Coordinates of C-alpha atoms in Angstrom, one line a residue:
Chain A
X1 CA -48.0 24.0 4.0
X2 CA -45.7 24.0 0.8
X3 CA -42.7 23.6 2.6
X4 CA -44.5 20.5 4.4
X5 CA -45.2 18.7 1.5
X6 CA -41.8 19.0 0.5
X7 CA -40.9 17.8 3.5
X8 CA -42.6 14.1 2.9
X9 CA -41.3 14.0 -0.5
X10 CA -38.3 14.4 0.7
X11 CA -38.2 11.9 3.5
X12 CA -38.7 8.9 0.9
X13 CA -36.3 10.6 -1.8
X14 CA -34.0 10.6 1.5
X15 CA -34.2 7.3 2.8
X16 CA -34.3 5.9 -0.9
X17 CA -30.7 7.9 -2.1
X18 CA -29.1 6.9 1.5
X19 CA -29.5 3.5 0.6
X20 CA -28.4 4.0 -3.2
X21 CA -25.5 6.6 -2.2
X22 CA -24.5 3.9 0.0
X23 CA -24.3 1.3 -2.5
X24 CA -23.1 3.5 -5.6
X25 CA -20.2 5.3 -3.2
X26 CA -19.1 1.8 -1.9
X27 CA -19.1 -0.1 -4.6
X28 CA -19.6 2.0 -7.4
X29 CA -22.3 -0.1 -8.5
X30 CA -25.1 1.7 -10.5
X31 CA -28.1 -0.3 -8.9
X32 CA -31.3 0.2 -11.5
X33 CA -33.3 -1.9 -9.2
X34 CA -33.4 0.1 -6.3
X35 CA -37.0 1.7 -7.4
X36 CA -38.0 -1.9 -7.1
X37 CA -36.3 -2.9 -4.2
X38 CA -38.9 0.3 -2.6
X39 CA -41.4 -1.4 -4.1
X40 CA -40.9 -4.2 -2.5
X41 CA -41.0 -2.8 0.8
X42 CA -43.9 -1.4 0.5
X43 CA -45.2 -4.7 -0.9
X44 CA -43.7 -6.5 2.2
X45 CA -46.2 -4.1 4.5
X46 CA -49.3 -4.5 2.3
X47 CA -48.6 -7.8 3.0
X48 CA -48.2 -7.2 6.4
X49 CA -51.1 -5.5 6.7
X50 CA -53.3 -8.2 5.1
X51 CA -52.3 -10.5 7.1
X52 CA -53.3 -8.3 10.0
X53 CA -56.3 -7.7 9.1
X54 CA -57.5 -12.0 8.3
X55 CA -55.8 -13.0 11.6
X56 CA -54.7 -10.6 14.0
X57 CA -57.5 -7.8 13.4
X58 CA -57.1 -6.6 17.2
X59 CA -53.5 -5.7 16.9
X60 CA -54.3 -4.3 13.7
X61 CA -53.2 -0.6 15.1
X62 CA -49.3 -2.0 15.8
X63 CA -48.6 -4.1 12.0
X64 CA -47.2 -0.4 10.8
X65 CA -44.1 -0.6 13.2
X66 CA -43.7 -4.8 11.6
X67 CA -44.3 -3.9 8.2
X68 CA -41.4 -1.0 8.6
X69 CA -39.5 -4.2 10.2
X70 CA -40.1 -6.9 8.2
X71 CA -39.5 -4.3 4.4
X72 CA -36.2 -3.8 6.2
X73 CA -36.0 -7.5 6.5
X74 CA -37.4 -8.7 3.4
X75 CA -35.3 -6.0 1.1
X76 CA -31.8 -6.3 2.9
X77 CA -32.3 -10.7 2.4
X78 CA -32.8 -9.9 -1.2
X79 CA -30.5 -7.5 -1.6
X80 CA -27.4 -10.1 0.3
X81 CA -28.6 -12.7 -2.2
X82 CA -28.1 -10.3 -5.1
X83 CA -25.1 -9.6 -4.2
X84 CA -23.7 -12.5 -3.7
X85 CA -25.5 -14.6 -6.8
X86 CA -25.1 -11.6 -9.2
X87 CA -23.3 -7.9 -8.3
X88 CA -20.0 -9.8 -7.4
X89 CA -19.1 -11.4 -10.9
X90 CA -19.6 -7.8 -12.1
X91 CA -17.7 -5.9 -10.0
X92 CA -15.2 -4.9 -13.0
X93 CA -18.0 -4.3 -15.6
X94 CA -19.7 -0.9 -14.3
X95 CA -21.8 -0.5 -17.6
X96 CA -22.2 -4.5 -17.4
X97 CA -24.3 -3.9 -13.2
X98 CA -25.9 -1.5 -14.4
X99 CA -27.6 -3.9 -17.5
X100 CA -28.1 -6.5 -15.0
X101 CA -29.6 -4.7 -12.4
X102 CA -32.2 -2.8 -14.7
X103 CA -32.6 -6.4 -15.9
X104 CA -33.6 -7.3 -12.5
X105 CA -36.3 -4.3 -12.1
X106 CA -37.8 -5.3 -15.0
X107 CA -38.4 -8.8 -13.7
X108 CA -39.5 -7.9 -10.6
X109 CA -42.1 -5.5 -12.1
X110 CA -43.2 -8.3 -14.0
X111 CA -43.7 -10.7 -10.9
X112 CA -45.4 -7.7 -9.0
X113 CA -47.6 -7.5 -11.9
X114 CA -48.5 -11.5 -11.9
X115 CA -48.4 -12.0 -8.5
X116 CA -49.3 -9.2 -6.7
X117 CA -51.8 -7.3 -8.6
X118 CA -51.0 -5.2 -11.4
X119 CA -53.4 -2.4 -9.8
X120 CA -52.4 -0.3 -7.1
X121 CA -53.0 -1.1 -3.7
X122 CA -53.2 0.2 -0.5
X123 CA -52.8 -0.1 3.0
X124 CA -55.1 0.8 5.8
X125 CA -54.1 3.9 7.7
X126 CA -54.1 3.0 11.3
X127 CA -56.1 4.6 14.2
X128 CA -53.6 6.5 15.5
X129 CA -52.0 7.9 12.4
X130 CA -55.9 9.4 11.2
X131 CA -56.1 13.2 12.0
X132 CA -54.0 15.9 12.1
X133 CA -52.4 18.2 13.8
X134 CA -53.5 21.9 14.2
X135 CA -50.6 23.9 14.4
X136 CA -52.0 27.3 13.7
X137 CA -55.4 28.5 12.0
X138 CA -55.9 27.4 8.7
X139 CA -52.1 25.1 8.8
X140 CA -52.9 20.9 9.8
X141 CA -50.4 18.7 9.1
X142 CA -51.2 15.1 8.9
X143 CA -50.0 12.8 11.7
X144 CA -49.0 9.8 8.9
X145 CA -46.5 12.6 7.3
X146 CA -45.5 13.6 10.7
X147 CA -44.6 9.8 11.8
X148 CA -42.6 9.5 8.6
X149 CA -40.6 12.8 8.9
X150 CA -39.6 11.4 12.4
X151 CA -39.1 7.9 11.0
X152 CA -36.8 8.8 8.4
X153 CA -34.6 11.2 10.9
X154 CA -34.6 8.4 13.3
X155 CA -33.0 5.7 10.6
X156 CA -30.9 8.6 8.8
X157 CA -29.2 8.7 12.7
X158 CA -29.1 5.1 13.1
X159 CA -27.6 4.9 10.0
X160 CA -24.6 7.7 10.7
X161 CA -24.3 5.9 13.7
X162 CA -23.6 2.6 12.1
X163 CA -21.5 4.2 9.9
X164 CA -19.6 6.3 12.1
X165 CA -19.3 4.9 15.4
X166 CA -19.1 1.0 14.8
X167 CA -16.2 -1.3 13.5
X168 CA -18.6 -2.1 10.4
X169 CA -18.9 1.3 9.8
X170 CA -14.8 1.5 9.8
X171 CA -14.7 -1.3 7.6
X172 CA -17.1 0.2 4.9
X173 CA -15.7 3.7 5.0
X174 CA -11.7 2.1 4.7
X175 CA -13.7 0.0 1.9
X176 CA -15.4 2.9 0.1
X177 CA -12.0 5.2 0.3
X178 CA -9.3 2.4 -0.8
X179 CA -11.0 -1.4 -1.8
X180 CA -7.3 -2.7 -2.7
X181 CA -5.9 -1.3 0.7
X182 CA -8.7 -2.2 2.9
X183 CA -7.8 -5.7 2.2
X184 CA -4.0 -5.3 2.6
X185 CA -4.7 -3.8 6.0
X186 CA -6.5 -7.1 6.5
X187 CA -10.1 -6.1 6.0
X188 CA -12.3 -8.7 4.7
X189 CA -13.7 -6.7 1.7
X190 CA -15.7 -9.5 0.2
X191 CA -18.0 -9.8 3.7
X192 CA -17.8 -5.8 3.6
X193 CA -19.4 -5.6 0.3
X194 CA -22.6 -8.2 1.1
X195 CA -23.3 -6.3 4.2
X196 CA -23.2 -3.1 3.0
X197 CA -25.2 -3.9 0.0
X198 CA -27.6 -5.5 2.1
X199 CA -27.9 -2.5 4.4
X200 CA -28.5 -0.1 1.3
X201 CA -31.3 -2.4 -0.1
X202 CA -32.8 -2.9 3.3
X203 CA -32.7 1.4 3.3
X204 CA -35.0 1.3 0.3
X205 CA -37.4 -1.0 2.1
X206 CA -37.9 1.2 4.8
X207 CA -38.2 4.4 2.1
X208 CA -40.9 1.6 0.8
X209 CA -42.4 1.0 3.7
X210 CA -43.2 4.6 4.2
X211 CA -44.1 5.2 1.5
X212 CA -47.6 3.3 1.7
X213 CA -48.5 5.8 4.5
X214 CA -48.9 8.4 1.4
X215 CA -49.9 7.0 -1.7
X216 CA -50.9 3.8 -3.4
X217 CA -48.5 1.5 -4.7
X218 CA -48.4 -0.5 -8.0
X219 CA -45.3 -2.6 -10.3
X220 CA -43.9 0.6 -11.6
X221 CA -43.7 2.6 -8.9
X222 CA -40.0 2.5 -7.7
X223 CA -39.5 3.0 -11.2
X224 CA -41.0 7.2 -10.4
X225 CA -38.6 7.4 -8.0
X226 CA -35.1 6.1 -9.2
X227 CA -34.3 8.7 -11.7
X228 CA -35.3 11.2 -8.9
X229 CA -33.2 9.6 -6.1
X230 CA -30.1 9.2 -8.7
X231 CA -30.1 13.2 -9.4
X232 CA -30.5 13.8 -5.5
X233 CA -27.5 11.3 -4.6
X234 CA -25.1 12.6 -7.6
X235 CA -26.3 16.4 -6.6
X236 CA -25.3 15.9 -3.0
X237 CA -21.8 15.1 -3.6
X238 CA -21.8 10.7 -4.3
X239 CA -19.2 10.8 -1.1
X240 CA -20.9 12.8 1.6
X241 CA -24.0 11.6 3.4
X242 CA -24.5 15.0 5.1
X243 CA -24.6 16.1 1.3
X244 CA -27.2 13.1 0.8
X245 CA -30.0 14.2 3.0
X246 CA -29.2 17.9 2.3
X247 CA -29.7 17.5 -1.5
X248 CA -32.8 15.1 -0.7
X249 CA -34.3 18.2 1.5
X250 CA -33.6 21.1 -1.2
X251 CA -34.5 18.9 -3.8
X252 CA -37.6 17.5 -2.5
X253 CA -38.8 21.2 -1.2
X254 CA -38.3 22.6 -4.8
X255 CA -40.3 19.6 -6.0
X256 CA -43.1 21.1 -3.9
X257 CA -42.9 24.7 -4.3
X258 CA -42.6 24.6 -8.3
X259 CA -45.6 22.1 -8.5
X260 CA -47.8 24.9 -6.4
X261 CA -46.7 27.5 -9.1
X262 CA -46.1 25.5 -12.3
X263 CA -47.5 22.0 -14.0
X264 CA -45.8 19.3 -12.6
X265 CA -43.3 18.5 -15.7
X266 CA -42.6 22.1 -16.0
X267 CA -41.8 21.7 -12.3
X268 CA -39.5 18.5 -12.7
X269 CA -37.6 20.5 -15.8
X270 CA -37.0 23.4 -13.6
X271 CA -35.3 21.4 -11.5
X272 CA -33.2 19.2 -13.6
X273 CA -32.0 22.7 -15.7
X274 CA -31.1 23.6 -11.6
X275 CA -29.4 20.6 -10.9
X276 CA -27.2 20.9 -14.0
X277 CA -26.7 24.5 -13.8
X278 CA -24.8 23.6 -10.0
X279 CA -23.0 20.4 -11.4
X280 CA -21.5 22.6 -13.9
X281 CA -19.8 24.8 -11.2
X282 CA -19.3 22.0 -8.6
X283 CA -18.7 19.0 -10.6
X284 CA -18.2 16.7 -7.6
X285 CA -21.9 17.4 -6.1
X286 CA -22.3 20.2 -3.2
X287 CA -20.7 18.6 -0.7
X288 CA -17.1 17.6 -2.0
X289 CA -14.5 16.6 0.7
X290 CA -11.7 18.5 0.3
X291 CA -8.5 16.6 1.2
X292 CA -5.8 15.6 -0.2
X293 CA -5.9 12.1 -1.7
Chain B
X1 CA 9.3 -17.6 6.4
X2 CA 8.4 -16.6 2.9
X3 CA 9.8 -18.4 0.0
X4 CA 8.9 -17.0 -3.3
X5 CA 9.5 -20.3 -5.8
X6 CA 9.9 -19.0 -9.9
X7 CA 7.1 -16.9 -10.3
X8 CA 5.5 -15.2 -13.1
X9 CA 3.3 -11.7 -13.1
X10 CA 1.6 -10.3 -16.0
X11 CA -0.1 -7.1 -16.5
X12 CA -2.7 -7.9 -19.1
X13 CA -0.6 -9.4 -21.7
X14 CA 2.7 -8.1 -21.0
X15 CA 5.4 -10.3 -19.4
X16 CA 6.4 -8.1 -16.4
X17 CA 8.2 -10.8 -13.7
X18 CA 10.0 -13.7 -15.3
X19 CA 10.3 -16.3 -12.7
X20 CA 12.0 -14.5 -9.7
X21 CA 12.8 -17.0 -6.8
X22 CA 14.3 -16.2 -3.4
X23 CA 14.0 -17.8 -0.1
X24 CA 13.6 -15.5 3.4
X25 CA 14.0 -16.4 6.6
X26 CA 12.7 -15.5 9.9
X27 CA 13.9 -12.1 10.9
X28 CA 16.2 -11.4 7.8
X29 CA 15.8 -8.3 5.7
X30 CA 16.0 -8.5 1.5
X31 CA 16.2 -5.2 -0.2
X32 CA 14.9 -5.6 -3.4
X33 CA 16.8 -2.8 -5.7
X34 CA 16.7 -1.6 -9.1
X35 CA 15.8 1.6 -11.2
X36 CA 12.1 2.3 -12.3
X37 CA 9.9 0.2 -14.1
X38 CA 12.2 -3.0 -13.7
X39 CA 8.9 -4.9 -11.7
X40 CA 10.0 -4.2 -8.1
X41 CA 6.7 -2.7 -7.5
X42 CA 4.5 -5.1 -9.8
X43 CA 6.6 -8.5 -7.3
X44 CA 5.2 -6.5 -4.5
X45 CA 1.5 -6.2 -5.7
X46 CA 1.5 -10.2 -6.1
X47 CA 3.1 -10.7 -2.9
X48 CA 0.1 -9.0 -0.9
X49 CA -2.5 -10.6 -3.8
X50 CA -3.4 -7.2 -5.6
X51 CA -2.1 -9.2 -8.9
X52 CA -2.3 -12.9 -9.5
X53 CA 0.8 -15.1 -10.3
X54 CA 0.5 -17.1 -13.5
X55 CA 2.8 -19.6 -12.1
X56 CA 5.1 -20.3 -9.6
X57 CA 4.6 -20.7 -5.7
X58 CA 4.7 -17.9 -3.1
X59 CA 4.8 -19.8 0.4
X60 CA 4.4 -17.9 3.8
X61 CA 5.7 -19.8 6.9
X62 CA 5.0 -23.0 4.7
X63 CA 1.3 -22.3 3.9
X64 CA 0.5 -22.0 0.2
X65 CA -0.4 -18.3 -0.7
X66 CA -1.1 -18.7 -4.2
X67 CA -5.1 -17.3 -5.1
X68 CA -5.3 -15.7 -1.6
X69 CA -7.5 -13.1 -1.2
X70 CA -5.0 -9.7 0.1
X71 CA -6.9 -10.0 3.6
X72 CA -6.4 -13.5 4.5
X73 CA -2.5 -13.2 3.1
X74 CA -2.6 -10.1 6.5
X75 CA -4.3 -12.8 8.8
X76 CA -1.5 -15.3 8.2
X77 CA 0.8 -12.2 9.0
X78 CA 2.0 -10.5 5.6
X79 CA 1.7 -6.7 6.4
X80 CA 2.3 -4.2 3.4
X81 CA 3.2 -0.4 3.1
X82 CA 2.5 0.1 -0.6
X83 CA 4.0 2.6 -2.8
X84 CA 2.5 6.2 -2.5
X85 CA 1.2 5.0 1.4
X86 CA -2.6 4.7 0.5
X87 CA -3.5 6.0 3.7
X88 CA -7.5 6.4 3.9
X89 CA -7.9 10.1 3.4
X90 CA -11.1 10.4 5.5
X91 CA -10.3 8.5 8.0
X92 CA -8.6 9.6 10.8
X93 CA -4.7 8.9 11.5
X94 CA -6.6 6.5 14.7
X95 CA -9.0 5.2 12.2
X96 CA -6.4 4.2 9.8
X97 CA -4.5 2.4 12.4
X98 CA -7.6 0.6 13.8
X99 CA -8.1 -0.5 9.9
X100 CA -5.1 -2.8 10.2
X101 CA -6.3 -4.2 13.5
X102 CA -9.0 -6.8 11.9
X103 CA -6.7 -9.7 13.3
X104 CA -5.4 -9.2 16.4
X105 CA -7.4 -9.3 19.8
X106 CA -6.4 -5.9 21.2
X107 CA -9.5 -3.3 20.6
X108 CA -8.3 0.0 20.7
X109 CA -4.9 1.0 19.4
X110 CA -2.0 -0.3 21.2
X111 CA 0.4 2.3 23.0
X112 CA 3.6 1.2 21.4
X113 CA 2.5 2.3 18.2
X114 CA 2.4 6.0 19.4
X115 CA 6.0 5.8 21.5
X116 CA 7.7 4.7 17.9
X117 CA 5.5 7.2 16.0
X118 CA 4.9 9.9 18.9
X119 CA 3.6 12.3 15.8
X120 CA 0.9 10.0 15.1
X121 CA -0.6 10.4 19.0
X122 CA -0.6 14.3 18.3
X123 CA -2.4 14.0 14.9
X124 CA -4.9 11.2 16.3
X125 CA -7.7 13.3 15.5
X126 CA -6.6 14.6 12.0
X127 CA -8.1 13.1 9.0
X128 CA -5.3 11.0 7.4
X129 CA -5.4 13.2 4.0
X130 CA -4.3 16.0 5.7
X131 CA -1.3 14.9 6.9
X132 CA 1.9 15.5 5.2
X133 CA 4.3 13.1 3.1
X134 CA 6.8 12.3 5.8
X135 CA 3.3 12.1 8.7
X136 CA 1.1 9.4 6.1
X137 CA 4.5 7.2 5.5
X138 CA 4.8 7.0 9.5
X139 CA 1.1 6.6 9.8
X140 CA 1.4 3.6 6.6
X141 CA 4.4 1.9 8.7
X142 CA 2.0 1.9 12.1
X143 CA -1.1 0.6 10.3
X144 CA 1.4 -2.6 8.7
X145 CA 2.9 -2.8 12.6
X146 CA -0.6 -3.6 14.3
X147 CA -1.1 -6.3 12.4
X148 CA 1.7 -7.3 14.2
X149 CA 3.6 -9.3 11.4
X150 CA 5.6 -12.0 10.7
X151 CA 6.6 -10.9 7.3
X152 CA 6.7 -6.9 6.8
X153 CA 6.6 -6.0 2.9
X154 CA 7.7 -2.3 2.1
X155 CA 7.5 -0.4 -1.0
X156 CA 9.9 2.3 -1.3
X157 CA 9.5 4.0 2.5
X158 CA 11.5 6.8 1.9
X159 CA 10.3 8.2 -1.4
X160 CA 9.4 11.6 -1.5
X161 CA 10.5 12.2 2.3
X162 CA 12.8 14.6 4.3
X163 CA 16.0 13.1 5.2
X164 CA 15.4 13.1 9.2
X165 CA 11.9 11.4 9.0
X166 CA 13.7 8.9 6.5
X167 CA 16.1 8.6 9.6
X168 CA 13.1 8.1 11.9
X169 CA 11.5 5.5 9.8
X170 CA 15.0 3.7 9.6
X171 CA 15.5 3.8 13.4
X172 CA 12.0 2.3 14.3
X173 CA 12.3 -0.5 11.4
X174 CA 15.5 -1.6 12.8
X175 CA 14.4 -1.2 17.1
X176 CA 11.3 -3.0 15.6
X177 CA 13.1 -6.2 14.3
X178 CA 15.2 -6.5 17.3
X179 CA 12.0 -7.0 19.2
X180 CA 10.9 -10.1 17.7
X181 CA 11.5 -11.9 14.8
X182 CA 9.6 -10.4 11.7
X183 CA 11.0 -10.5 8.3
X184 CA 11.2 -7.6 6.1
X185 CA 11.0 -7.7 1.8
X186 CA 12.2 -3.8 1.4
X187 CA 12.2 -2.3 -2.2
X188 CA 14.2 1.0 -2.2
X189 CA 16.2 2.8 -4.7
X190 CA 17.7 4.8 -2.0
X191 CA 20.9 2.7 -1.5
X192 CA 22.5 4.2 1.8
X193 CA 19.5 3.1 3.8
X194 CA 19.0 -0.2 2.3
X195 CA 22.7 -0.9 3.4
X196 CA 21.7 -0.1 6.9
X197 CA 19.1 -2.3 7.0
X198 CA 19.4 -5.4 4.6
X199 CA 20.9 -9.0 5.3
X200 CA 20.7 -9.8 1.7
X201 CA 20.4 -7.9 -1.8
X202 CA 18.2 -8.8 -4.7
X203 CA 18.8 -6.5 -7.8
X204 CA 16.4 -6.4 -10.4
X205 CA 16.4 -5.7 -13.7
X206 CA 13.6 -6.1 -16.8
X207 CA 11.6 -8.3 -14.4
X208 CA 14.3 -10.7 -13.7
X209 CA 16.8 -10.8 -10.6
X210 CA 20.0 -10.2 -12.5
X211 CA 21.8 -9.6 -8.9
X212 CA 21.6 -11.4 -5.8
X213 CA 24.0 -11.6 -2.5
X214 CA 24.5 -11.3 1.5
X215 CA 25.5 -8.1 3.1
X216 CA 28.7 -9.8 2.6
X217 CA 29.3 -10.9 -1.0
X218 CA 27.3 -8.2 -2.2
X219 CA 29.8 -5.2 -3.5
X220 CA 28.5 -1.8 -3.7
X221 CA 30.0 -0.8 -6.8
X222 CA 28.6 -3.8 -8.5
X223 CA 25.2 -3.0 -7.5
X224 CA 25.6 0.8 -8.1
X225 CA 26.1 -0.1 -11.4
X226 CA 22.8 -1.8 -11.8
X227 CA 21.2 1.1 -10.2
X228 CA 22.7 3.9 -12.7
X229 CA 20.6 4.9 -15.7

């Protein structure tokens, strides 16, 4: 049951550090707003699922599978538009992106607040998501955490697919490795960097989106999650996606077993004293390439 | 095809090209010479856009160059093999070649890049940082070739490599001109295999071209001289 817990935590600490390793490996751009970029996906399917429920109440059961959709949407829109109106001019000013983008979270917060509601809110759980599933005596696990497990493997393989197997995968990975020689090979790296921004944001809009299935949200919620998704992308190895979902799995199942047996900040400083502890020894994450460069 | 028109570089604040000019035309070879830290390199990087002039014109094939963005400089066919190779270490030695193919119609990597190479088809698979010195300079040259260029830019191709790949590379440079009509910028220090290669000489010194001549004028000793720290 523990480990099962751990195993939703970890599929929104997943899909939320694919997104960010994406971005911070590429680009090297420290993106504070990515907690609010979540947030906005799971704002997107609220939305979604109001408008459901005033105008399309009998298709109510299918507006999960849009919201998902339209938070991928919505986010990766945003997420081209600050790139291209903001991120760019900053590309030589690390400490400078990072400003600006927790600059951005902060504003967005605020128009969350105002606009949206500065309460939490929640979305319906859908017919077919209620129940659970008996596996043995005494162990249920519920369907919503089940669709999400299976949601977030099926986009963490349509993402290694993208990645791996396209030409916009190529150009990103010849991007990420060498910027200057990408475009000396002839690689367009300015139409490299929107799309790949846009595909990292649009990652945290799905982590968003599931997120509504399990638990409320409100204006400061991506903000719970950044620092989280941060240790799990710098304790996978900021190169490796493999290392990525790996670090998002150990992490998020020692999240869960350490809250069973400890309070919950007790369980959070067990982890961080963890974290460091392997850093120290493998300063480039778990999951270091090793070639020569 | 590439006329370079008084430009200046700077790195930061320091003065590092003081107007160098030459003209090249279609299929001709310049090997740019000099010892280290004279700005051979830092002409190089402006050519392919990695640094901006601060005045002076670069023209390729007559178009304007100057502010270009390194990729577009490729799809108006400048190729470059940079100093050190850069190959993409996680990429494979295919992958790195496909990088390079952004501009041309073909889709897959075409076969004459692995007759000229044939130790690039064996390590197709291999992930370019594992390659050796000699493998990742061969692997560079075939990633500048299927961009099929007009104007080839090389940085010091034999550096750090064993005599009979520097032989290799030599051999395919030279069966590669004859096919068409591409123009080669070559900086080397390695005078023997300039020679072999060059039409005309540039040699510079402190940024400037102190030395400049055909295959013909040019006489070795006086360019030795230059050369000699």
């Amino acid at each position: 049951m523990q480990a099962f817990t751990g195993l939703s935590i970890f599929t929104i600490l997943m899909l939320m550090a694919l997104g960010l390793a994406i971005v911070f490996g590429l680009m090297g751009v420290i993106n504070m707003a990515h907690g609010e970029l979540m947030a906005m996906g799971a704002y997107t399917t609220f939305g979604v699922a109001q408008f459901f429920k005033a105008f399309l109440p009998g298709l109510m059961s299918i507006y999960v599978i849009v919201g998902i959709v339209l938070a991928f949407i919505v986010t990766s829109i945003f997420g081209f538009l600050l790139e291209r109106g903001l991120i760019r001019f900053l590309y030589k000013r690390p400490l400078d992106t990072l400003l600006a983008t927790w600059g951005i979270s902060l504003i967005l917060q605020q128009v969350y607040r105002q606009f949206i509601d500065s309460r939490e809110v929640e979305v319906p759980t859908v017919s077919w998501l209620q129940g659970a599933w008996q596996m043995t005596e005494g162990v249920t696990l519920p369907l919503s955490r089940l669709f999400i497990v299976g949601l977030a493997i099926a986009t963490a393989f349509l993402v290694y697919m993208l990645l791996f197997r396209t030409r916009w995968g190529l150009r990103i990975r010849a991007v990420t490795q060498n910027r200057a020689m990408a475009g000396a090979a002839g690689i367009d790296t300015r139409r490299v960097d929107s799309f790949t921004f846009a595909l990292g944001c649009g990652l945290a809009g799905i982590a968003g989106s599931s997120f509504t299935m399990l638990a409320s949200t409100g204006p400061t919620t991506g903000q719970q999650y950044i620092v989280d998704t941060f240790i799990v992308v710098v304790f996978g190895g900021v190169e490796s996606l493999l290392g990525t979902i790996l670090s998002a799995f150990i992490i998020g199942q020692m999240q869960s077993w350490f809250e069973y047996g400890m309070s919950g900040s007790m369980a959070r400083a067990s982890i961080l004293a963890l974290v460091i502890l392997v850093l120290y020894f493998r300063p480039n994450g778990l999951f270091a390439a090793k070639v020569r460069r | 095809m590439l006329s370079v028109d008084a430009i200046n570089v700077f790195y930061g604040d320091s003065h590092v090209i003081h107007n160098v000019a030459f003209e090249l035309g279609q299929g001709e070879t310049i090997a740019i010479m000099g010892r280290n830290g004279m700005g051979k390199t830092t002409l190089l990087k402006s050519l392919i856009g990695w640094l901006p002039t601060r005045s002076g014109k670069v023209k390729l094939a007559g178009a304007p160059m100057d502010g270009a963005p390194s990729y577009q400089r490729v799809s108006q066919g400048m190729a470059f093999v940079p100093q050190g190779r850069m190959i993409f270490p996680f990429l494979t030695v295919e992958e790195n070649i496909l990088t390079g193919m952004e501009h041309v119609k073909e889709k897959t990597v075409p076969k004459w890049i692995y007759e000229t190479f044939p130790v690039l088809l064996e390590m197709k698979h291999r992930k370019g940082g594992n390659l050796s010195g000699g493998q990742q300079q061969q692997l560079a040259i075939g990633r500048a070739l299927v961009t099929r260029p007009r104007l080839l830019v090389l940085d010091e191709p034999t550096e750090g490599i064993q005599p009979s790949i520097i032989k290799d590379i030599g051999r395919a440079i030279t069966y590669l001109r004859g096919q068409g009509d591409m123009a080669i910028v070559l900086v080397e220090q390695y005078f023997d295999f300039a020679r072999e290669l060059a039409d005309s000489f540039a040699v510079m010194d402190r940024g400037e071209i102190v030395l400049a001549g055909t295959r013909e004028t040019l006489r070795e000793d006086e360019v030795r001289g230059w050369m000699t720290v």
